[in-house]
PDB file of C-alpha atoms and ligand atoms in Angstrom:
ATOM      1  CA  UNK C   1       0.000   0.000   0.000  1.00  0.00           C
ATOM      2  CA  UNK C   2       1.057   3.543  -0.709  1.00  0.00           C
ATOM      3  CA  UNK C   3       2.485   5.382   2.261  1.00  0.00           C
ATOM      4  CA  UNK C   4       0.448   8.221   3.736  1.00  0.00           C
ATOM      5  CA  UNK C   5       3.125  10.777   2.881  1.00  0.00           C
ATOM      6  CA  UNK C   6       3.180   9.738  -0.770  1.00  0.00           C
ATOM      7  CA  UNK C   7      -0.621   9.674  -0.896  1.00  0.00           C
ATOM      8  CA  UNK C   8      -0.845  13.218   0.449  1.00  0.00           C
ATOM      9  CA  UNK C   9       1.805  14.424  -1.952  1.00  0.00           C
ATOM     10  CA  UNK C  10       0.059  12.854  -4.934  1.00  0.00           C
ATOM     11  CA  UNK C  11      -3.121  14.719  -3.984  1.00  0.00           C
ATOM     12  CA  UNK C  12      -1.183  17.890  -3.255  1.00  0.00           C
ATOM     13  CA  UNK C  13      -2.286  18.005   0.354  1.00  0.00           C
ATOM     14  CA  UNK C  14       0.067  19.667   2.824  1.00  0.00           C
ATOM     15  CA  UNK C  15      -0.847  19.100   6.422  1.00  0.00           C
ATOM     16  CA  UNK C  16       0.908  20.260   9.570  1.00  0.00           C
ATOM     17  CA  UNK C  17       0.235  19.947  13.286  1.00  0.00           C
ATOM     18  CA  UNK C  18       0.399  17.341  16.014  1.00  0.00           C
ATOM     19  CA  UNK C  19      -1.097  13.819  15.810  1.00  0.00           C
ATOM     20  CA  UNK C  20      -2.570  14.268  12.336  1.00  0.00           C
ATOM     21  CA  UNK C  21      -5.294  11.732  11.510  1.00  0.00           C
ATOM     22  CA  UNK C  22      -4.821   9.778   8.279  1.00  0.00           C
ATOM     23  CA  UNK C  23      -6.752  10.923   5.194  1.00  0.00           C
ATOM     24  CA  UNK C  24      -9.820   9.002   4.033  1.00  0.00           C
ATOM     25  CA  UNK C  25      -9.445   7.610   0.538  1.00  0.00           C
ATOM     26  CA  UNK C  26     -13.117   6.956  -0.200  1.00  0.00           C
ATOM     27  CA  UNK C  27     -16.548   7.903   1.091  1.00  0.00           C
ATOM     28  CA  UNK C  28     -17.137   4.228   1.993  1.00  0.00           C
ATOM     29  CA  UNK C  29     -14.312   4.560   4.535  1.00  0.00           C
ATOM     30  CA  UNK C  30     -16.363   7.158   6.376  1.00  0.00           C
ATOM     31  CA  UNK C  31     -18.809   4.421   7.340  1.00  0.00           C
ATOM     32  CA  UNK C  32     -16.310   1.607   7.682  1.00  0.00           C
ATOM     33  CA  UNK C  33     -13.692   3.402   9.747  1.00  0.00           C
ATOM     34  CA  UNK C  34     -15.300   6.516  11.149  1.00  0.00           C
ATOM     35  CA  UNK C  35     -18.810   5.426  12.125  1.00  0.00           C
ATOM     36  CA  UNK C  36     -20.694   7.672   9.755  1.00  0.00           C
ATOM     37  CA  UNK C  37     -24.381   6.791   9.461  1.00  0.00           C
ATOM     38  CA  UNK C  38     -25.443   4.912   6.301  1.00  0.00           C
ATOM     39  CA  UNK C  39     -27.808   7.736   5.271  1.00  0.00           C
ATOM     40  CA  UNK C  40     -24.775   9.921   4.551  1.00  0.00           C
ATOM     41  CA  UNK C  41     -23.377   7.448   2.048  1.00  0.00           C
ATOM     42  CA  UNK C  42     -26.790   6.908   0.477  1.00  0.00           C
ATOM     43  CA  UNK C  43     -27.292  10.619  -0.058  1.00  0.00           C
ATOM     44  CA  UNK C  44     -23.770  11.093  -1.406  1.00  0.00           C
ATOM     45  CA  UNK C  45     -24.472   8.358  -3.951  1.00  0.00           C
ATOM     46  CA  UNK C  46     -27.837   9.867  -4.862  1.00  0.00           C
ATOM     47  CA  UNK C  47     -26.186  13.229  -5.390  1.00  0.00           C
ATOM     48  CA  UNK C  48     -23.513  11.691  -7.611  1.00  0.00           C
ATOM     49  CA  UNK C  49     -20.515  12.306  -5.345  1.00  0.00           C
ATOM     50  CA  UNK C  50     -18.223   9.345  -5.949  1.00  0.00           C
ATOM     51  CA  UNK C  51     -14.809  10.238  -4.569  1.00  0.00           C
ATOM     52  CA  UNK C  52     -13.751  12.744  -1.920  1.00  0.00           C
ATOM     53  CA  UNK C  53     -11.745  15.727  -3.113  1.00  0.00           C
ATOM     54  CA  UNK C  54      -8.341  16.317  -1.465  1.00  0.00           C
ATOM     55  CA  UNK C  55      -9.616  18.834   1.080  1.00  0.00           C
ATOM     56  CA  UNK C  56     -12.423  16.418   1.998  1.00  0.00           C
ATOM     57  CA  UNK C  57      -9.975  13.501   2.349  1.00  0.00           C
ATOM     58  CA  UNK C  58      -7.953  15.285   4.990  1.00  0.00           C
ATOM     59  CA  UNK C  59     -10.424  17.661   6.656  1.00  0.00           C
ATOM     60  CA  UNK C  60     -13.088  15.087   7.531  1.00  0.00           C
ATOM     61  CA  UNK C  61     -10.930  12.750   9.650  1.00  0.00           C
ATOM     62  CA  UNK C  62      -9.542  15.790  11.472  1.00  0.00           C
ATOM     63  CA  UNK C  63     -13.085  16.820  12.360  1.00  0.00           C
ATOM     64  CA  UNK C  64     -13.958  13.267  13.387  1.00  0.00           C
ATOM     65  CA  UNK C  65     -11.082  13.471  15.855  1.00  0.00           C
ATOM     66  CA  UNK C  66     -12.545  16.734  17.144  1.00  0.00           C
ATOM     67  CA  UNK C  67      -9.463  18.763  16.269  1.00  0.00           C
ATOM     68  CA  UNK C  68      -9.486  22.454  15.444  1.00  0.00           C
ATOM     69  CA  UNK C  69      -8.666  23.093  11.812  1.00  0.00           C
ATOM     70  CA  UNK C  70      -7.468  25.765   9.409  1.00  0.00           C
ATOM     71  CA  UNK C  71      -8.081  24.559   5.859  1.00  0.00           C
ATOM     72  CA  UNK C  72      -7.020  26.404   2.728  1.00  0.00           C
ATOM     73  CA  UNK C  73      -8.075  24.973  -0.603  1.00  0.00           C
ATOM     74  CA  UNK C  74      -8.833  26.705  -3.908  1.00  0.00           C
ATOM     75  CA  UNK C  75     -12.276  27.856  -4.971  1.00  0.00           C
ATOM     76  CA  UNK C  76     -14.248  24.951  -6.360  1.00  0.00           C
ATOM     77  CA  UNK C  77     -12.312  22.305  -4.419  1.00  0.00           C
ATOM     78  CA  UNK C  78     -15.298  21.081  -2.394  1.00  0.00           C
ATOM     79  CA  UNK C  79     -14.818  22.834   0.929  1.00  0.00           C
ATOM     80  CA  UNK C  80     -18.583  22.960   1.541  1.00  0.00           C
ATOM     81  CA  UNK C  81     -18.999  19.192   1.452  1.00  0.00           C
ATOM     82  CA  UNK C  82     -15.859  18.846   3.596  1.00  0.00           C
ATOM     83  CA  UNK C  83     -17.389  20.782   6.473  1.00  0.00           C
ATOM     84  CA  UNK C  84     -20.957  19.563   6.016  1.00  0.00           C
ATOM     85  CA  UNK C  85     -19.826  15.945   6.250  1.00  0.00           C
ATOM     86  CA  UNK C  86     -17.770  16.890   9.304  1.00  0.00           C
ATOM     87  CA  UNK C  87     -20.931  18.210  10.909  1.00  0.00           C
ATOM     88  CA  UNK C  88     -22.971  15.130   9.997  1.00  0.00           C
ATOM     89  CA  UNK C  89     -20.540  12.874  11.813  1.00  0.00           C
ATOM     90  CA  UNK C  90     -21.288  14.779  14.987  1.00  0.00           C
ATOM     91  CA  UNK C  91     -24.949  15.604  14.419  1.00  0.00           C
ATOM     92  CA  UNK C  92     -26.907  12.776  12.833  1.00  0.00           C
ATOM     93  CA  UNK C  93     -30.107  12.434  14.858  1.00  0.00           C
ATOM     94  CA  UNK C  94     -32.411  15.066  16.230  1.00  0.00           C
ATOM     95  CA  UNK C  95     -32.020  15.692  19.961  1.00  0.00           C
ATOM     96  CA  UNK C  96     -34.175  18.752  20.527  1.00  0.00           C
ATOM     97  CA  UNK C  97     -31.637  20.494  22.717  1.00  0.00           C
ATOM     98  CA  UNK C  98     -31.019  23.295  20.233  1.00  0.00           C
ATOM     99  CA  UNK C  99     -28.266  23.955  17.724  1.00  0.00           C
ATOM    100  CA  UNK C 100     -25.307  21.616  17.930  1.00  0.00           C
ATOM    101  CA  UNK C 101     -23.510  22.846  14.825  1.00  0.00           C
ATOM    102  CA  UNK C 102     -23.273  26.293  13.248  1.00  0.00           C
ATOM    103  CA  UNK C 103     -21.935  27.363   9.859  1.00  0.00           C
ATOM    104  CA  UNK C 104     -21.160  31.067   9.475  1.00  0.00           C
ATOM    105  CA  UNK C 105     -20.776  32.407   5.952  1.00  0.00           C
ATOM    106  CA  UNK C 106     -20.175  36.041   4.984  1.00  0.00           C
ATOM    107  CA  UNK C 107     -23.077  36.459   2.549  1.00  0.00           C
ATOM    108  CA  UNK C 108     -26.702  35.466   2.343  1.00  0.00           C
ATOM    109  CA  UNK C 109     -26.173  33.955  -1.112  1.00  0.00           C
ATOM    110  CA  UNK C 110     -23.416  31.650   0.131  1.00  0.00           C
ATOM    111  CA  UNK C 111     -25.347  30.728   3.264  1.00  0.00           C
ATOM    112  CA  UNK C 112     -28.331  29.812   1.107  1.00  0.00           C
ATOM    113  CA  UNK C 113     -26.195  27.586  -1.142  1.00  0.00           C
ATOM    114  CA  UNK C 114     -24.650  25.871   1.872  1.00  0.00           C
ATOM    115  CA  UNK C 115     -28.071  25.272   3.373  1.00  0.00           C
ATOM    116  CA  UNK C 116     -29.392  23.812   0.085  1.00  0.00           C
ATOM    117  CA  UNK C 117     -26.401  21.465   0.009  1.00  0.00           C
ATOM    118  CA  UNK C 118     -27.073  20.470   3.632  1.00  0.00           C
ATOM    119  CA  UNK C 119     -30.737  19.768   2.898  1.00  0.00           C
ATOM    120  CA  UNK C 120     -29.710  17.433   0.087  1.00  0.00           C
ATOM    121  CA  UNK C 121     -27.267  15.602   2.338  1.00  0.00           C
ATOM    122  CA  UNK C 122     -29.819  15.143   5.116  1.00  0.00           C
ATOM    123  CA  UNK C 123     -32.718  14.131   2.851  1.00  0.00           C
ATOM    124  CA  UNK C 124     -34.848  11.406   4.385  1.00  0.00           C
ATOM    125  CA  UNK C 125     -33.375  12.032   7.813  1.00  0.00           C
ATOM    126  CA  UNK C 126     -35.077  13.510  10.845  1.00  0.00           C
ATOM    127  CA  UNK C 127     -32.674  16.388  11.259  1.00  0.00           C
ATOM    128  CA  UNK C 128     -33.765  20.003  11.417  1.00  0.00           C
ATOM    129  CA  UNK C 129     -31.661  22.560   9.680  1.00  0.00           C
ATOM    130  CA  UNK C 130     -32.184  26.302   9.773  1.00  0.00           C
ATOM    131  CA  UNK C 131     -31.132  28.989   7.342  1.00  0.00           C
ATOM    132  CA  UNK C 132     -31.073  32.234   9.257  1.00  0.00           C
ATOM    133  CA  UNK C 133     -30.618  35.298   7.104  1.00  0.00           C
ATOM    134  CA  UNK C 134     -32.237  38.675   7.182  1.00  0.00           C
ATOM    135  CA  UNK C 135     -35.364  38.146   5.079  1.00  0.00           C
ATOM    136  CA  UNK C 136     -36.525  35.054   6.946  1.00  0.00           C
ATOM    137  CA  UNK C 137     -35.594  36.375  10.386  1.00  0.00           C
ATOM    138  CA  UNK C 138     -38.981  37.753  11.393  1.00  0.00           C
ATOM    139  CA  UNK C 139     -40.670  34.459  10.694  1.00  0.00           C
ATOM    140  CA  UNK C 140     -38.404  32.529  13.058  1.00  0.00           C
ATOM    141  CA  UNK C 141     -38.398  35.095  15.814  1.00  0.00           C
ATOM    142  CA  UNK C 142     -42.158  34.769  16.187  1.00  0.00           C
ATOM    143  CA  UNK C 143     -42.058  31.353  17.733  1.00  0.00           C
ATOM    144  CA  UNK C 144     -39.642  30.778  20.615  1.00  0.00           C
ATOM    145  CA  UNK C 145     -40.728  27.144  20.882  1.00  0.00           C
ATOM    146  CA  UNK C 146     -39.079  26.555  17.517  1.00  0.00           C
ATOM    147  CA  UNK C 147     -35.663  27.214  19.000  1.00  0.00           C
ATOM    148  CA  UNK C 148     -35.184  23.830  20.608  1.00  0.00           C
ATOM    149  CA  UNK C 149     -36.140  22.022  17.486  1.00  0.00           C
ATOM    150  CA  UNK C 150     -33.261  22.830  15.213  1.00  0.00           C
ATOM    151  CA  UNK C 151     -30.068  20.822  15.064  1.00  0.00           C
ATOM    152  CA  UNK C 152     -27.894  22.667  12.556  1.00  0.00           C
ATOM    153  CA  UNK C 153     -27.747  26.394  11.792  1.00  0.00           C
ATOM    154  CA  UNK C 154     -26.450  28.101   8.660  1.00  0.00           C
ATOM    155  CA  UNK C 155     -26.254  31.864   8.989  1.00  0.00           C
ATOM    156  CA  UNK C 156     -24.536  35.128   8.217  1.00  0.00           C
ATOM    157  CA  UNK C 157     -22.517  36.805  11.002  1.00  0.00           C
ATOM    158  CA  UNK C 158     -24.611  39.961  11.221  1.00  0.00           C
ATOM    159  CA  UNK C 159     -27.874  38.059  11.470  1.00  0.00           C
ATOM    160  CA  UNK C 160     -26.502  35.673  14.085  1.00  0.00           C
ATOM    161  CA  UNK C 161     -25.142  38.473  16.259  1.00  0.00           C
ATOM    162  CA  UNK C 162     -28.521  40.155  16.062  1.00  0.00           C
ATOM    163  CA  UNK C 163     -30.167  36.929  17.222  1.00  0.00           C
ATOM    164  CA  UNK C 164     -27.652  36.534  20.069  1.00  0.00           C
ATOM    165  CA  UNK C 165     -28.218  40.094  21.248  1.00  0.00           C
ATOM    166  CA  UNK C 166     -31.988  39.584  21.201  1.00  0.00           C
ATOM    167  CA  UNK C 167     -31.745  36.228  22.991  1.00  0.00           C
ATOM    168  CA  UNK C 168     -33.349  34.512  20.017  1.00  0.00           C
ATOM    169  CA  UNK C 169     -30.750  31.751  19.909  1.00  0.00           C
ATOM    170  CA  UNK C 170     -29.059  29.524  22.416  1.00  0.00           C
ATOM    171  CA  UNK C 171     -25.609  28.473  21.232  1.00  0.00           C
ATOM    172  CA  UNK C 172     -24.572  26.747  24.448  1.00  0.00           C
ATOM    173  CA  UNK C 173     -24.957  23.290  22.885  1.00  0.00           C
ATOM    174  CA  UNK C 174     -22.884  24.090  19.806  1.00  0.00           C
ATOM    175  CA  UNK C 175     -19.937  21.722  19.566  1.00  0.00           C
ATOM    176  CA  UNK C 176     -18.972  22.386  15.954  1.00  0.00           C
ATOM    177  CA  UNK C 177     -18.432  25.911  14.624  1.00  0.00           C
ATOM    178  CA  UNK C 178     -17.504  26.394  10.975  1.00  0.00           C
ATOM    179  CA  UNK C 179     -16.284  29.729   9.665  1.00  0.00           C
ATOM    180  CA  UNK C 180     -16.501  29.579   5.867  1.00  0.00           C
ATOM    181  CA  UNK C 181     -14.591  32.098   3.751  1.00  0.00           C
ATOM    182  CA  UNK C 182     -12.707  32.609   6.993  1.00  0.00           C
ATOM    183  CA  UNK C 183     -10.265  35.085   5.467  1.00  0.00           C
ATOM    184  CA  UNK C 184     -13.210  37.443   4.959  1.00  0.00           C
ATOM    185  CA  UNK C 185     -14.767  36.689   8.347  1.00  0.00           C
ATOM    186  CA  UNK C 186     -11.509  37.455  10.156  1.00  0.00           C
ATOM    187  CA  UNK C 187     -11.197  40.860   8.535  1.00  0.00           C
ATOM    188  CA  UNK C 188     -12.049  44.107  10.220  1.00  0.00           C
ATOM    189  CA  UNK C 189     -15.779  44.686  10.252  1.00  0.00           C
ATOM    190  CA  UNK C 190     -16.612  41.021  10.636  1.00  0.00           C
ATOM    191  CA  UNK C 191     -14.127  40.276  13.400  1.00  0.00           C
ATOM    192  CA  UNK C 192     -16.166  41.811  16.210  1.00  0.00           C
ATOM    193  CA  UNK C 193     -19.129  39.728  15.116  1.00  0.00           C
ATOM    194  CA  UNK C 194     -17.030  36.578  15.070  1.00  0.00           C
ATOM    195  CA  UNK C 195     -15.830  37.387  18.606  1.00  0.00           C
ATOM    196  CA  UNK C 196     -19.404  37.738  19.763  1.00  0.00           C
ATOM    197  CA  UNK C 197     -20.390  34.439  18.143  1.00  0.00           C
ATOM    198  CA  UNK C 198     -17.419  32.698  19.770  1.00  0.00           C
ATOM    199  CA  UNK C 199     -18.404  34.068  23.164  1.00  0.00           C
ATOM    200  CA  UNK C 200     -21.941  32.760  22.720  1.00  0.00           C
ATOM    201  CA  UNK C 201     -20.681  29.285  21.813  1.00  0.00           C
ATOM    202  CA  UNK C 202     -19.994  28.586  25.459  1.00  0.00           C
ATOM    203  CA  UNK C 203     -19.493  24.809  25.377  1.00  0.00           C
ATOM    204  CA  UNK C 204     -16.110  23.774  26.736  1.00  0.00           C
ATOM    205  CA  UNK C 205     -16.060  21.152  23.998  1.00  0.00           C
ATOM    206  CA  UNK C 206     -16.257  23.530  21.035  1.00  0.00           C
ATOM    207  CA  UNK C 207     -14.427  22.530  17.885  1.00  0.00           C
ATOM    208  CA  UNK C 208     -13.609  25.369  15.476  1.00  0.00           C
ATOM    209  CA  UNK C 209     -12.833  24.967  11.782  1.00  0.00           C
ATOM    210  CA  UNK C 210     -11.853  27.709   9.367  1.00  0.00           C
ATOM    211  CA  UNK C 211     -12.205  27.172   5.629  1.00  0.00           C
ATOM    212  CA  UNK C 212     -11.028  29.541   2.926  1.00  0.00           C
ATOM    213  CA  UNK C 213      -9.237  29.784  -0.394  1.00  0.00           C
ATOM    214  CA  UNK C 214      -6.506  31.961   1.095  1.00  0.00           C
ATOM    215  CA  UNK C 215      -5.286  32.854   4.543  1.00  0.00           C
ATOM    216  CA  UNK C 216      -3.043  35.883   4.884  1.00  0.00           C
ATOM    217  CA  UNK C 217      -0.504  35.282   7.656  1.00  0.00           C
ATOM    218  CA  UNK C 218      -1.796  38.139   9.809  1.00  0.00           C
ATOM    219  CA  UNK C 219      -5.224  36.568   9.809  1.00  0.00           C
ATOM    220  CA  UNK C 220      -3.796  33.120  10.443  1.00  0.00           C
ATOM    221  CA  UNK C 221      -2.021  34.433  13.549  1.00  0.00           C
ATOM    222  CA  UNK C 222      -5.291  35.799  14.812  1.00  0.00           C
ATOM    223  CA  UNK C 223      -7.036  32.546  13.993  1.00  0.00           C
ATOM    224  CA  UNK C 224      -4.480  30.653  16.029  1.00  0.00           C
ATOM    225  CA  UNK C 225      -5.419  32.648  19.108  1.00  0.00           C
ATOM    226  CA  UNK C 226      -8.995  31.324  19.052  1.00  0.00           C
ATOM    227  CA  UNK C 227      -8.051  27.679  18.485  1.00  0.00           C
ATOM    228  CA  UNK C 228      -6.482  24.887  20.476  1.00  0.00           C
ATOM    229  CA  UNK C 229      -3.571  23.062  18.847  1.00  0.00           C
ATOM    230  CA  UNK C 230      -5.048  23.406  15.344  1.00  0.00           C
ATOM    231  CA  UNK C 231      -4.129  21.275  12.362  1.00  0.00           C
ATOM    232  CA  UNK C 232      -3.396  23.168   9.177  1.00  0.00           C
ATOM    233  CA  UNK C 233      -4.237  21.935   5.665  1.00  0.00           C
ATOM    234  CA  UNK C 234      -3.119  23.548   2.434  1.00  0.00           C
ATOM    235  CA  UNK C 235      -4.361  21.993  -0.790  1.00  0.00           C
ATOM    236  CA  UNK C 236      -3.099  22.797  -4.253  1.00  0.00           C
ATOM    237  CA  UNK C 237      -0.504  25.123  -5.590  1.00  0.00           C
ATOM    238  CA  UNK C 238      -0.072  27.783  -2.965  1.00  0.00           C
ATOM    239  CA  UNK C 239       3.378  29.112  -2.331  1.00  0.00           C
ATOM    240  CA  UNK C 240       4.213  28.117   1.204  1.00  0.00           C
TER     241      UNK C 240
HETATM  242  P1  LIG W   1     -15.415  25.650  -2.573  1.00  0.00           P
HETATM  243  O1  LIG W   1     -16.244  26.037  -1.390  1.00  0.00           O
HETATM  244  O2  LIG W   1     -14.160  24.931  -2.177  1.00  0.00           O
HETATM  245  O3  LIG W   1     -15.137  26.813  -3.489  1.00  0.00           O
HETATM  246  P2  LIG W   1     -17.704  24.086  -3.281  1.00  0.00           P
HETATM  247  O4  LIG W   1     -17.847  23.418  -1.977  1.00  0.00           O
HETATM  248  O5  LIG W   1     -18.645  25.180  -3.608  1.00  0.00           O
HETATM  249  O6  LIG W   1     -16.214  24.611  -3.455  1.00  0.00           O
HETATM  250  O7  LIG W   1     -17.746  22.941  -4.403  1.00  0.00           O
HETATM  251  C1  LIG W   1     -17.562  23.218  -5.758  1.00  0.00           C
HETATM  252  C2  LIG W   1     -18.315  22.201  -6.597  1.00  0.00           C
HETATM  253  O8  LIG W   1     -17.739  20.916  -6.456  1.00  0.00           O
HETATM  254  C3  LIG W   1     -19.771  22.058  -6.212  1.00  0.00           C
HETATM  255  O9  LIG W   1     -20.559  22.037  -7.379  1.00  0.00           O
HETATM  256  C4  LIG W   1     -19.824  20.734  -5.512  1.00  0.00           C
HETATM  257  O10 LIG W   1     -21.085  20.118  -5.650  1.00  0.00           O
HETATM  258  C5  LIG W   1     -18.746  19.941  -6.216  1.00  0.00           C
HETATM  259  N1  LIG W   1     -18.163  18.857  -5.372  1.00  0.00           N
HETATM  260  C6  LIG W   1     -17.826  18.941  -4.076  1.00  0.00           C
HETATM  261  N2  LIG W   1     -17.321  17.788  -3.627  1.00  0.00           N
HETATM  262  C7  LIG W   1     -17.347  16.924  -4.666  1.00  0.00           C
HETATM  263  C8  LIG W   1     -16.945  15.544  -4.842  1.00  0.00           C
HETATM  264  N3  LIG W   1     -16.433  14.864  -3.841  1.00  0.00           N
HETATM  265  N4  LIG W   1     -17.127  14.991  -6.063  1.00  0.00           N
HETATM  266  C9  LIG W   1     -17.642  15.707  -7.075  1.00  0.00           C
HETATM  267  N5  LIG W   1     -18.038  17.002  -6.985  1.00  0.00           N
HETATM  268  C10 LIG W   1     -17.879  17.621  -5.800  1.00  0.00           C
HETATM  269 MG1  LIG W   2     -16.915  27.768  -0.499  1.00  0.00          MG
END
């Protein structure tokens, strides 16, 4: 069998950090080795996803091991599926305690796409997902009893901070926080909102993952201050 180092190199995956979990070479391995639920594989097949992309190969096992992650991979490399599958390992049945995973994306358009993708992946499963963006905010705020019912939240930072400040959401059960397009989210303007979201995710067992196409070093330094012993992935042809 090919050595892990050679496998990573062939797929142009650079990974650094302590105790790095091995990459997964197929989606079947998610069930066989990492206890993913069969519905995940079924939906992947239905959607026509046959093989994991490089960022998915390495990011998913890191999430399974509950490690903080900074992942850089080019646009179009499948980062969305990488973090959605990471979430579905953790959150696969409804528990009615409130949100257990949150995806933060800088724009409503992106959040909507991510949520559509998530709906497809959870089809046929009793899991409640919520897309929280400005236009649909009023509808959700009406009914506080709805709050306990959702398992996974996809949102924009501004909308989520608004909900936190108005006590519309309880993020104390969140164990997985994804910051997508993290380079944008860690920039001035968004950073205060990210800080507020982090403060509201009060679980001591919070796992944080940052995904983006690029990560300027100043932003990476800042990112390191919010994470514990993160693993770093760079996919593709970035100059190190
Ligand atoms: P990124 O966020 O890295 O820019 P996306 O997550 O938007 O990229 O994915 C880009 C495209 O690749 C999407 O159309 C998505 O459905 C597709 N894709 C993702 N993962 C796979 C895969 N494993 N096999 C085939 N297509 C995939
Ligand atoms: Mg993306």
